[in-house]
Structure formats: C-alpha cells, structure tokens
CSV table of N, CA and C in Angstrom, one decimal:
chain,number,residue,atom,x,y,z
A,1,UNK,N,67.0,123.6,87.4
A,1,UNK,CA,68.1,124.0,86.6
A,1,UNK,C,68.1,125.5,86.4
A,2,UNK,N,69.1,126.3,86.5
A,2,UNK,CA,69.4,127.7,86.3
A,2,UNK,C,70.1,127.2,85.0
A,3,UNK,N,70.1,128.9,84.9
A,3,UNK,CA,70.2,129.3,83.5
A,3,UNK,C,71.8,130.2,83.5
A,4,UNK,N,72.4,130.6,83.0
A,4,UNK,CA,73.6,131.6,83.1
A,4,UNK,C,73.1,133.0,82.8
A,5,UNK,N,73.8,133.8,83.3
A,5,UNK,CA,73.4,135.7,83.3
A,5,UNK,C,74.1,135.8,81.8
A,6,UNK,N,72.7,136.5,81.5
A,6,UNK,CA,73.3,136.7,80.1
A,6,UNK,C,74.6,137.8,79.9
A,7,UNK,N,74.8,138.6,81.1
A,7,UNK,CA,76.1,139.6,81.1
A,7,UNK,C,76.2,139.8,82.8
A,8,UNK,N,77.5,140.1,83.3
A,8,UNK,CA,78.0,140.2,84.4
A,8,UNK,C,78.3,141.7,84.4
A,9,UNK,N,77.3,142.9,84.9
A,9,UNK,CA,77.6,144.3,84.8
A,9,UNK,C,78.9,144.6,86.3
A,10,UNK,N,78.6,143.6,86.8
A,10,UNK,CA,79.8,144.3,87.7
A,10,UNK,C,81.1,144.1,87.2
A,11,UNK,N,81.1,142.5,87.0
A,11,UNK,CA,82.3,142.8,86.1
A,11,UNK,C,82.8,143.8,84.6
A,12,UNK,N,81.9,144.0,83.8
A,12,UNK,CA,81.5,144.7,82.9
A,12,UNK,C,82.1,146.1,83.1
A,13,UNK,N,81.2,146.5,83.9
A,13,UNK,CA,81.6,148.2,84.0
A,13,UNK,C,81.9,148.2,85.4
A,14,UNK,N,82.3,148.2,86.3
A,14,UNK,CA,82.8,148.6,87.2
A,14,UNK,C,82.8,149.0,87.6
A,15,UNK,N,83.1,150.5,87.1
A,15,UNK,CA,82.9,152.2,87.9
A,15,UNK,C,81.5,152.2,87.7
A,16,UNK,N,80.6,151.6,87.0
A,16,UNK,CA,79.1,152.3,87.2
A,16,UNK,C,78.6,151.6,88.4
A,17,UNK,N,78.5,150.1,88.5
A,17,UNK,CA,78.2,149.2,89.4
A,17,UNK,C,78.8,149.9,90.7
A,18,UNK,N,79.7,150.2,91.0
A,18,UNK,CA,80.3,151.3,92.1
A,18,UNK,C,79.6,152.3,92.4
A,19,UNK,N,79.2,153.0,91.2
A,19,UNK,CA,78.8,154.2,91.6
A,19,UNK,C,77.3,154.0,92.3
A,20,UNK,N,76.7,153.1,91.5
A,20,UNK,CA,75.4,152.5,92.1
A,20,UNK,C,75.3,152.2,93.5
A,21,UNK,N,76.4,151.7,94.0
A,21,UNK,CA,76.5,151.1,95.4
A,21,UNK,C,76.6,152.7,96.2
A,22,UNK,N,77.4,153.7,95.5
A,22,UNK,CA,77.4,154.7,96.3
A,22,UNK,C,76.5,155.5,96.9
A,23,UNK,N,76.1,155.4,95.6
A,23,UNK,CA,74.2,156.2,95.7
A,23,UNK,C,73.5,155.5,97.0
A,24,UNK,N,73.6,153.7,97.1
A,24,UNK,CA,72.8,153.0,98.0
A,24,UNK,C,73.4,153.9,99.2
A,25,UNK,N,74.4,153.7,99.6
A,25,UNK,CA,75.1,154.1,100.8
A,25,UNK,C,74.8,155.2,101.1
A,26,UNK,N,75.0,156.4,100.1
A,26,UNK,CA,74.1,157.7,100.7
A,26,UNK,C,72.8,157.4,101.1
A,27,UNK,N,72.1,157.1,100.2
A,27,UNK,CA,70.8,156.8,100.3
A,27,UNK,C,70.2,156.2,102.0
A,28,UNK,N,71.1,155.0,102.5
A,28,UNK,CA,71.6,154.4,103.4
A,28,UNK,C,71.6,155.5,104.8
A,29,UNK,N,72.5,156.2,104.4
A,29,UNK,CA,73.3,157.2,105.6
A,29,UNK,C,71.7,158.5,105.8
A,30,UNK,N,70.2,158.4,104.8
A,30,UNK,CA,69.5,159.5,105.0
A,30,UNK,C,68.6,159.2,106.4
A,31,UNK,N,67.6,160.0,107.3
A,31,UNK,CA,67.0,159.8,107.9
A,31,UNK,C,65.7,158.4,107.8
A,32,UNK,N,65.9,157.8,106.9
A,32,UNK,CA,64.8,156.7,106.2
A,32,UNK,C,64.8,155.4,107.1
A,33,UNK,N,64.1,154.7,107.9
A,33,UNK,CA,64.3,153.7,108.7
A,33,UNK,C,64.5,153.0,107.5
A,34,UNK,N,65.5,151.7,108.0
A,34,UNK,CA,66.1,150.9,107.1
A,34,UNK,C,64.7,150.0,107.0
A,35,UNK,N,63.9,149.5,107.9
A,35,UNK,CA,62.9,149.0,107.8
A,35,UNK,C,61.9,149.3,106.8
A,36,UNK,N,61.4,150.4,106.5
A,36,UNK,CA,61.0,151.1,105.8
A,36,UNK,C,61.4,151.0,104.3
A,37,UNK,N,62.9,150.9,104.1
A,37,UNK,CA,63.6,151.1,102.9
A,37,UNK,C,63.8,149.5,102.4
A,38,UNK,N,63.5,148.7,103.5
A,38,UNK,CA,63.4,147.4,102.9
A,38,UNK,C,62.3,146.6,102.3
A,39,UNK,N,61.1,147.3,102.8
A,39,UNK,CA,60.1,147.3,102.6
A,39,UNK,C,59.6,147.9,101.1
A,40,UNK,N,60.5,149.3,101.0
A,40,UNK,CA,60.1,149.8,99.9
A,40,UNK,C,60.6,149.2,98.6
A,41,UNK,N,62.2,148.7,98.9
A,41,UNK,CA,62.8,147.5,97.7
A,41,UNK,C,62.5,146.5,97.7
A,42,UNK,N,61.6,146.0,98.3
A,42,UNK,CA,61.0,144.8,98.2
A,42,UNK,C,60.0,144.5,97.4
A,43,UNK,N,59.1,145.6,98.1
A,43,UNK,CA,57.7,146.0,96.9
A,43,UNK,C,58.3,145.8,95.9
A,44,UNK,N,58.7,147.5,95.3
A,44,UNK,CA,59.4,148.1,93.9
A,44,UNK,C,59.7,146.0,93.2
A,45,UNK,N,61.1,145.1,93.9
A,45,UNK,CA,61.7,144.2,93.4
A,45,UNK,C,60.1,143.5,93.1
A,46,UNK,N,59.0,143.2,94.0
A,46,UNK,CA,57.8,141.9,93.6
A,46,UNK,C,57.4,142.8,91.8
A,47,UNK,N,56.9,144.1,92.1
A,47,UNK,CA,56.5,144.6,90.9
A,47,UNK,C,56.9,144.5,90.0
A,48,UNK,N,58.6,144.1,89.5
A,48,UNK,CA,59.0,144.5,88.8
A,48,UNK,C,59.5,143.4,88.3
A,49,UNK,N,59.3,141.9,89.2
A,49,UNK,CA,59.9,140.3,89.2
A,49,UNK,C,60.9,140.1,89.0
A,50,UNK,N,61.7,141.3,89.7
A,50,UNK,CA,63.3,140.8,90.0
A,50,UNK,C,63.1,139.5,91.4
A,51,UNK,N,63.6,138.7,90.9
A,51,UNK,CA,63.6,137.7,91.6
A,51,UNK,C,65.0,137.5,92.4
A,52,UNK,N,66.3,138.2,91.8
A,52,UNK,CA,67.4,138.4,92.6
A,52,UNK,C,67.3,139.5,93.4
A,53,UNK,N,66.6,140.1,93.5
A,53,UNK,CA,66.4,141.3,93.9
A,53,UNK,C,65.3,140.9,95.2
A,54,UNK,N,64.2,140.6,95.1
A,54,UNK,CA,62.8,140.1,95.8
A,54,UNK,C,64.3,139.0,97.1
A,55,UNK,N,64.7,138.2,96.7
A,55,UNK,CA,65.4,137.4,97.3
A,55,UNK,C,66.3,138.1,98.3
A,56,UNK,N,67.2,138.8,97.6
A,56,UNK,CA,68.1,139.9,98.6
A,56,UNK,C,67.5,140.6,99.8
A,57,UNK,N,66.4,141.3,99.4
A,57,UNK,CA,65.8,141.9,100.3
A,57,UNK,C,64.8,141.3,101.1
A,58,UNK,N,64.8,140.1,101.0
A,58,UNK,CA,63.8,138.9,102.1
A,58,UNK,C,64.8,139.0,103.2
A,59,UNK,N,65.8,138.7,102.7
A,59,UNK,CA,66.9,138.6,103.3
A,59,UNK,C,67.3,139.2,104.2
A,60,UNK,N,67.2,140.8,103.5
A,60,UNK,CA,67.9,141.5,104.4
A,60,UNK,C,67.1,142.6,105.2
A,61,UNK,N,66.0,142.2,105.0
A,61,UNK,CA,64.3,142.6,105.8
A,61,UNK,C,64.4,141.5,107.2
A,62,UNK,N,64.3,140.3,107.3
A,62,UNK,CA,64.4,139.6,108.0
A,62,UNK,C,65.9,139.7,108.6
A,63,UNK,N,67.0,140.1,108.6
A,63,UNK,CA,68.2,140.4,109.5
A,63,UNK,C,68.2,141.7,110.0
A,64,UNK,N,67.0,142.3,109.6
A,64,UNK,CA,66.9,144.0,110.4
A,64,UNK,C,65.4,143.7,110.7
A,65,UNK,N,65.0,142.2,111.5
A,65,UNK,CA,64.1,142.0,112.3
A,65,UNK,C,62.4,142.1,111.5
A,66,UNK,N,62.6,142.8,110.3
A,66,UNK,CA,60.9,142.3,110.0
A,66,UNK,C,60.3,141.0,109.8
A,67,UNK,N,59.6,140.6,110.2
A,67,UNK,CA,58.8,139.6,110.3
A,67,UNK,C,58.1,139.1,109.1
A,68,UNK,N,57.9,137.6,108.9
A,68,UNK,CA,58.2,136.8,108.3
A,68,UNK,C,56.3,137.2,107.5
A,69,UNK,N,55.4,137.4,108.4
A,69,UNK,CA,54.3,137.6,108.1
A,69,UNK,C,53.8,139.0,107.3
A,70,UNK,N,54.9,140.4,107.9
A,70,UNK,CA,54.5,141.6,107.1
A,70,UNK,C,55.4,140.8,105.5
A,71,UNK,N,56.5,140.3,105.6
A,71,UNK,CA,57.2,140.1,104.1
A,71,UNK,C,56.0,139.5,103.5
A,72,UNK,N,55.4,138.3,103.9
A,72,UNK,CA,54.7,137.5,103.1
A,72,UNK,C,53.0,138.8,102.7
A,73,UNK,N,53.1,139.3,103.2
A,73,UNK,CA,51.3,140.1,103.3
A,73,UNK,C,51.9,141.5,102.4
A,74,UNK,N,53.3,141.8,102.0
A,74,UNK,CA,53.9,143.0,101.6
A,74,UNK,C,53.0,143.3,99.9
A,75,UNK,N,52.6,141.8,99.4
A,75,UNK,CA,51.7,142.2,98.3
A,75,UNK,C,50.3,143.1,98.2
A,76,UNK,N,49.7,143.0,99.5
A,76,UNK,CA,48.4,142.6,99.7
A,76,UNK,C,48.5,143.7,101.2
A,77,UNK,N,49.5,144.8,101.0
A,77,UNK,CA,49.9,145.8,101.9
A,77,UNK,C,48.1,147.1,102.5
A,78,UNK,N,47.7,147.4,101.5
A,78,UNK,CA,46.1,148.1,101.0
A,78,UNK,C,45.4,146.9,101.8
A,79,UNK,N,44.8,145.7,101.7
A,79,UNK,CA,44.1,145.1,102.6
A,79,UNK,C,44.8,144.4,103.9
A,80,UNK,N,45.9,145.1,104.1
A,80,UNK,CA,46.5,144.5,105.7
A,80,UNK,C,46.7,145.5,106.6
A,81,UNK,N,46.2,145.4,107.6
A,81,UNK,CA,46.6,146.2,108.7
A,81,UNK,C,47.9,146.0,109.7
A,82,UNK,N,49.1,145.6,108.9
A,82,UNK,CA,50.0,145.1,109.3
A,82,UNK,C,51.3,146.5,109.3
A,83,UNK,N,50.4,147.3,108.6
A,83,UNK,CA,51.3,148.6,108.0
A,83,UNK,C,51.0,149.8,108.7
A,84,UNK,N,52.0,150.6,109.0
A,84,UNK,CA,52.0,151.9,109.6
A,84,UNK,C,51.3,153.0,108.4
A,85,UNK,N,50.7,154.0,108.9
A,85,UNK,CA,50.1,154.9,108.0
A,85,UNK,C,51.6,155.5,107.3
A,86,UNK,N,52.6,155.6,108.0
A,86,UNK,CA,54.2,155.9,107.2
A,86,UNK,C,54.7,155.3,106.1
A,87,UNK,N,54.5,154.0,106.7
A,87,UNK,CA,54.5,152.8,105.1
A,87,UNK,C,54.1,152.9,104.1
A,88,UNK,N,52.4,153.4,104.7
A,88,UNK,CA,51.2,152.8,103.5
A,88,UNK,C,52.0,154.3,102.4
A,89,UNK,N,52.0,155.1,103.1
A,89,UNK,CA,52.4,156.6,102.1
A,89,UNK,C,53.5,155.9,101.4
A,90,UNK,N,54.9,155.4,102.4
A,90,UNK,CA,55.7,155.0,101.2
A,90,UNK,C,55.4,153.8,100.5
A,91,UNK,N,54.7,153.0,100.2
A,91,UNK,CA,54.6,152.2,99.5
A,91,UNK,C,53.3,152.4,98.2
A,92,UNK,N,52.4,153.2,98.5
A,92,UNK,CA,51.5,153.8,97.6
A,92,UNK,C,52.7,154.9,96.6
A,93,UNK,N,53.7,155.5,97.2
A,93,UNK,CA,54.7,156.6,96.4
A,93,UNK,C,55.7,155.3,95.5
A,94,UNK,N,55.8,154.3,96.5
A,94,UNK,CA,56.7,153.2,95.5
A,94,UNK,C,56.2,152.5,94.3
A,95,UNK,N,54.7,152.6,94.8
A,95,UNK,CA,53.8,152.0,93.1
A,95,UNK,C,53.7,153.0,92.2
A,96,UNK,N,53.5,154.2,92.9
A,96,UNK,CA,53.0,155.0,92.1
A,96,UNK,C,54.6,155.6,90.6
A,97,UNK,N,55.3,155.7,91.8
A,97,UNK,CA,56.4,155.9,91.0
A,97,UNK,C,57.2,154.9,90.3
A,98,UNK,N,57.2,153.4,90.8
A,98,UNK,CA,57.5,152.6,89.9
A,98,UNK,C,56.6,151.9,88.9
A,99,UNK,N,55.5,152.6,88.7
A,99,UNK,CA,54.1,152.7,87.4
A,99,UNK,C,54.1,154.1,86.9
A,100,UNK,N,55.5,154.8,87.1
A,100,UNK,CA,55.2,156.1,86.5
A,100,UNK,C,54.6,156.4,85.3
A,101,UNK,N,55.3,156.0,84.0
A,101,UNK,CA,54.8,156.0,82.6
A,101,UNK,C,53.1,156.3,83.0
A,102,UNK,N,52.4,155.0,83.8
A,102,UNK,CA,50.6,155.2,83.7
A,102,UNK,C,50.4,156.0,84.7
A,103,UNK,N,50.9,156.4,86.0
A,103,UNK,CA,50.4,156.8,87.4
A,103,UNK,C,51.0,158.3,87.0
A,104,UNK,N,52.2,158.5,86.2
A,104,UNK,CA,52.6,160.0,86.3
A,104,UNK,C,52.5,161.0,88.1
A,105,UNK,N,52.8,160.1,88.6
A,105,UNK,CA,52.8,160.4,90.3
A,105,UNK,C,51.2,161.2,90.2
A,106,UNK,N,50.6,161.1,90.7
A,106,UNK,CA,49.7,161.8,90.8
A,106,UNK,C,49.3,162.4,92.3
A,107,UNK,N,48.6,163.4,92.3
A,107,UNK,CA,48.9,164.3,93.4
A,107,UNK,C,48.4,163.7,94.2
A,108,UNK,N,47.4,162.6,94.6
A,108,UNK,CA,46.9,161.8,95.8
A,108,UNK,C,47.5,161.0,96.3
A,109,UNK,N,48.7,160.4,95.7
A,109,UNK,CA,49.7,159.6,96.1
A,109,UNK,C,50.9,160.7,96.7
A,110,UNK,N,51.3,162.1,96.5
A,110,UNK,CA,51.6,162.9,96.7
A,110,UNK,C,51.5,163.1,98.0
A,111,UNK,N,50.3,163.7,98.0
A,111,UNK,CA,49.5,163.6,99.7
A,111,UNK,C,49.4,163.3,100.6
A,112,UNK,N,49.4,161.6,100.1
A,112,UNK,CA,50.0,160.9,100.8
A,112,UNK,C,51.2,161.1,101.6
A,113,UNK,N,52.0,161.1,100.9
A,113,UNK,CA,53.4,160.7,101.4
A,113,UNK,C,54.4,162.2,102.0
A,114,UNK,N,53.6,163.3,101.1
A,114,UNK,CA,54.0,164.7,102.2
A,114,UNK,C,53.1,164.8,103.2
A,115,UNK,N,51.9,164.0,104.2
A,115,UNK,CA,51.5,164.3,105.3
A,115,UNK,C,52.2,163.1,106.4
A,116,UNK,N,53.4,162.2,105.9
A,116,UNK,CA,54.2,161.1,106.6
A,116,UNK,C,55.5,161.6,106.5
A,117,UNK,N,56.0,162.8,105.4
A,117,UNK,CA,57.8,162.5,105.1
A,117,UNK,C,57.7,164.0,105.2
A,118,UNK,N,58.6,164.2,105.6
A,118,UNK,CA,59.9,166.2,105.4
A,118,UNK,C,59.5,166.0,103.8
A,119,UNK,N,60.0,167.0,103.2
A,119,UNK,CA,60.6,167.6,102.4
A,119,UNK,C,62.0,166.4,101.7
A,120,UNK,N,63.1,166.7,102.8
A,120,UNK,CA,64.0,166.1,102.7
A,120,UNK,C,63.6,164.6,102.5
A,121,UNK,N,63.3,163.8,103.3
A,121,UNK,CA,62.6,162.5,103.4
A,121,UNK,C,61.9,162.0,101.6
A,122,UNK,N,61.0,163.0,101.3
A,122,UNK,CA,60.4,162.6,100.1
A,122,UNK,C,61.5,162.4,99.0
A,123,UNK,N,62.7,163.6,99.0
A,123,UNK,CA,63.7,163.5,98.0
A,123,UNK,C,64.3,161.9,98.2
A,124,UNK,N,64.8,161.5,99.2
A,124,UNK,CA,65.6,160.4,99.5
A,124,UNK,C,64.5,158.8,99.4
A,125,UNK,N,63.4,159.5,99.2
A,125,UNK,CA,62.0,158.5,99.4
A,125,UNK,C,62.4,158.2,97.5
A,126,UNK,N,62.2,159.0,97.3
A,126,UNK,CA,61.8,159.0,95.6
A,126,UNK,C,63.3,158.1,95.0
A,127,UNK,N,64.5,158.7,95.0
A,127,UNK,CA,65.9,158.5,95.1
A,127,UNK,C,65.8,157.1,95.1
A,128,UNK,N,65.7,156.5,96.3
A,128,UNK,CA,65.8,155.4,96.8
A,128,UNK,C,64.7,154.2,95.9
A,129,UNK,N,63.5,154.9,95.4
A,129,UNK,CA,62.5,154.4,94.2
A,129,UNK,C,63.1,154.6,93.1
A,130,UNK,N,63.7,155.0,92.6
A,130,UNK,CA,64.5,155.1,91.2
A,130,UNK,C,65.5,154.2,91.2
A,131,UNK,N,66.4,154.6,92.4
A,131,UNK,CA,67.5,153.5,92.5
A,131,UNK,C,67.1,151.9,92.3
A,132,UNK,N,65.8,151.6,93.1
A,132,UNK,CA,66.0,150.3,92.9
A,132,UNK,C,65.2,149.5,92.1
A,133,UNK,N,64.4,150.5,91.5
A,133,UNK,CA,64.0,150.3,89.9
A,133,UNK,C,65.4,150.1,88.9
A,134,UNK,N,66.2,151.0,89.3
A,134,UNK,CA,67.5,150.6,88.0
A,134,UNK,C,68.3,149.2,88.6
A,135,UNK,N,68.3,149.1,89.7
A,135,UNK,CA,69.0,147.8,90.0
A,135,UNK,C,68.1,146.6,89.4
A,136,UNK,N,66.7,146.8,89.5
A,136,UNK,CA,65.4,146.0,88.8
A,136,UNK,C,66.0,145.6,87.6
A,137,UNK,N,65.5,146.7,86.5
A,137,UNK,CA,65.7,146.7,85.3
A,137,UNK,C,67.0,146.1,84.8
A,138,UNK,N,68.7,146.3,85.6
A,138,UNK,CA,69.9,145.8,85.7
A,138,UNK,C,69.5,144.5,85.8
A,139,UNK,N,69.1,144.0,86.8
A,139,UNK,CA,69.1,142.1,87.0
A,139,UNK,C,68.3,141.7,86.4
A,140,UNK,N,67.1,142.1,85.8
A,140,UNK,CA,66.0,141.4,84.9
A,140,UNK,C,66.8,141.3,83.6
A,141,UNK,N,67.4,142.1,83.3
A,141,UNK,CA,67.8,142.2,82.0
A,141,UNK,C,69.2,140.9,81.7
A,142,UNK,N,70.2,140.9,83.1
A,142,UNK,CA,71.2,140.4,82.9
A,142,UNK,C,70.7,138.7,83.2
A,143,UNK,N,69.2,138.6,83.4
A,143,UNK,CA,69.0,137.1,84.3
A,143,UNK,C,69.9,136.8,85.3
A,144,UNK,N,70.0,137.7,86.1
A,144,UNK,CA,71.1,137.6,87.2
A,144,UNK,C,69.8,136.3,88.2
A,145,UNK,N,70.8,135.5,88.4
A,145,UNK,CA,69.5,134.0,89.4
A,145,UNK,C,69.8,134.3,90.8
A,146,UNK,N,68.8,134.3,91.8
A,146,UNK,CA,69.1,134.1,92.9
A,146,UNK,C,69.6,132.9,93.8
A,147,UNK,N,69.7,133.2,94.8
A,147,UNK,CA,70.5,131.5,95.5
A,147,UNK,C,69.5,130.5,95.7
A,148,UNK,N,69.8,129.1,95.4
A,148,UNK,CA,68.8,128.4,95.7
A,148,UNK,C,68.9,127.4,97.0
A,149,UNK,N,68.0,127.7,97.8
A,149,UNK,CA,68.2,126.3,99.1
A,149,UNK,C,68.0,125.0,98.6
A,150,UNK,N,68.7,124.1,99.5
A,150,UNK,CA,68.6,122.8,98.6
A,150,UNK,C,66.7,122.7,99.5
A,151,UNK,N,66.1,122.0,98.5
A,151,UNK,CA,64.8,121.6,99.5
A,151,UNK,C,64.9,120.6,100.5
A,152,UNK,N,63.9,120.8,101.3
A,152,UNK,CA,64.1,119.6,102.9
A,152,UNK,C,63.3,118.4,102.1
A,153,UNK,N,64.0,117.2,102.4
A,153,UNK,CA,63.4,116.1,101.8
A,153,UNK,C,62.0,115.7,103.0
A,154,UNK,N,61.1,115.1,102.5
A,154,UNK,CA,60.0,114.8,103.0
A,154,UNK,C,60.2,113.6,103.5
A,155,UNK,N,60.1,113.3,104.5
A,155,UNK,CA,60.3,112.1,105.2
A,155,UNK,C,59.1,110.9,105.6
C-alpha cells in the first residue's frame, strides 16, 4: 500500500520546481560525465533515503549504460574496486559534503577530489551535491513514492 504526498511542490510552486530543473540542465551541459553525475545522485539519494530519488537514478544510471553490479556495490564503493580513482574522489566529496554539518568538508576529502577535477569541475562537482541534496530533502519531506513494479509471481 502507498501512502499519498503529503504536498505536490511542482504543482505548488512552479517557478521554483522550474528553476530547480534549470540549475540540473546547466549542471547537465558542465564538463562532468553523466556517468559520474549519476553515480554521484545516487550515493547523495541512498544517504539521504530518498527513495524517489534512489529509484530515478537506478534508472537513469542503467539507460546511460552503468551496470547493474557497480549500482548494487555503489554502497560499499571504499571496499570495491569497481571504482575509478575519479569516482572514489567524487564520491568521498559527495559524503563529505552531504555530512557537511559533521565532516565540514575537510581538507583530505578536498585532496581528494582537486588531484581528479579542474577547478571548474569541483565548482559543478559541489553544485551538483547541493542540488541533489535539495531535491533529497524536497521528496523526503513531500513523501513523494516511487513507481512500483508489479512483482513476478512464483511459479
């Protein structure tokens, strides 16, 4: 059984939900492999138990060819060698900064991720971690539900 969203922000506000989308699209249009960026909203979504969010980006990680094995091992990224030293930088920068309050980015996660990204890259790196922390916080809050497949009956 699902439950109903306790508020519909797109219909709600409109111009903000828009504007949100715009930001993705820039964000979109920066030098960041989408692979990469799917990877990084995915994490950010498990951490944060957006579950519409976690769902979308399975989604749309698997239609831009990631594999079914890095999605499932994406928890457990630090003991998998399934990850580019590029990744591990963005995804150590994606915890770090979506645990900001306790991690306060700290300069070893820093390090990290300026010996993988430009300059430019880190701004759009970080950007793109804020962004989908607020889309986080947006669907957790509204109980926005994701789609459900019907299950395969056991035969």
């Amino acid at each position: 059984m699902t439950t109903p969203p306790r508020f519909a922000p797109f219909q709600l506000v409109p111009e903000v939900t828009k504007a949100m989308l715009a930001v993705e699209a820039a964000i979109n249009a920066t030098s960041l492999e989408h692979s990469l960026a799917e990877l990084v909203r995915l994490r950010a979504s498990q951490i944060n138990g957006c579950a519409f969010c976690i769902y979308m980006h399975v989604q749309d990680a698997r239609q831009h060819g990631e594999t079914d094995l890095r999605i499932q091992m994406l928890d457990a990224w630090r003991e998998s060698p399934l990850y580019t030293d590029r990744e591990r930088a963005a995804l150590a920068w994606t915890e770090s900064l979506t645990f900001i309050a306790t991690t306060r980015a700290p300069d070893a996660d820093y390090a990290l991720v300026k010996a993988q990204f430009s300059d430019a890259e880190i701004a759009a790196l970080s950007l793109l971690i804020g962004q989908i922390n607020s889309w986080n916080r947006l669907q957790v809050a509204a109980r926005t539900g994701h789609a459900v497949q019907p299950a395969a009956s056991a035969a």
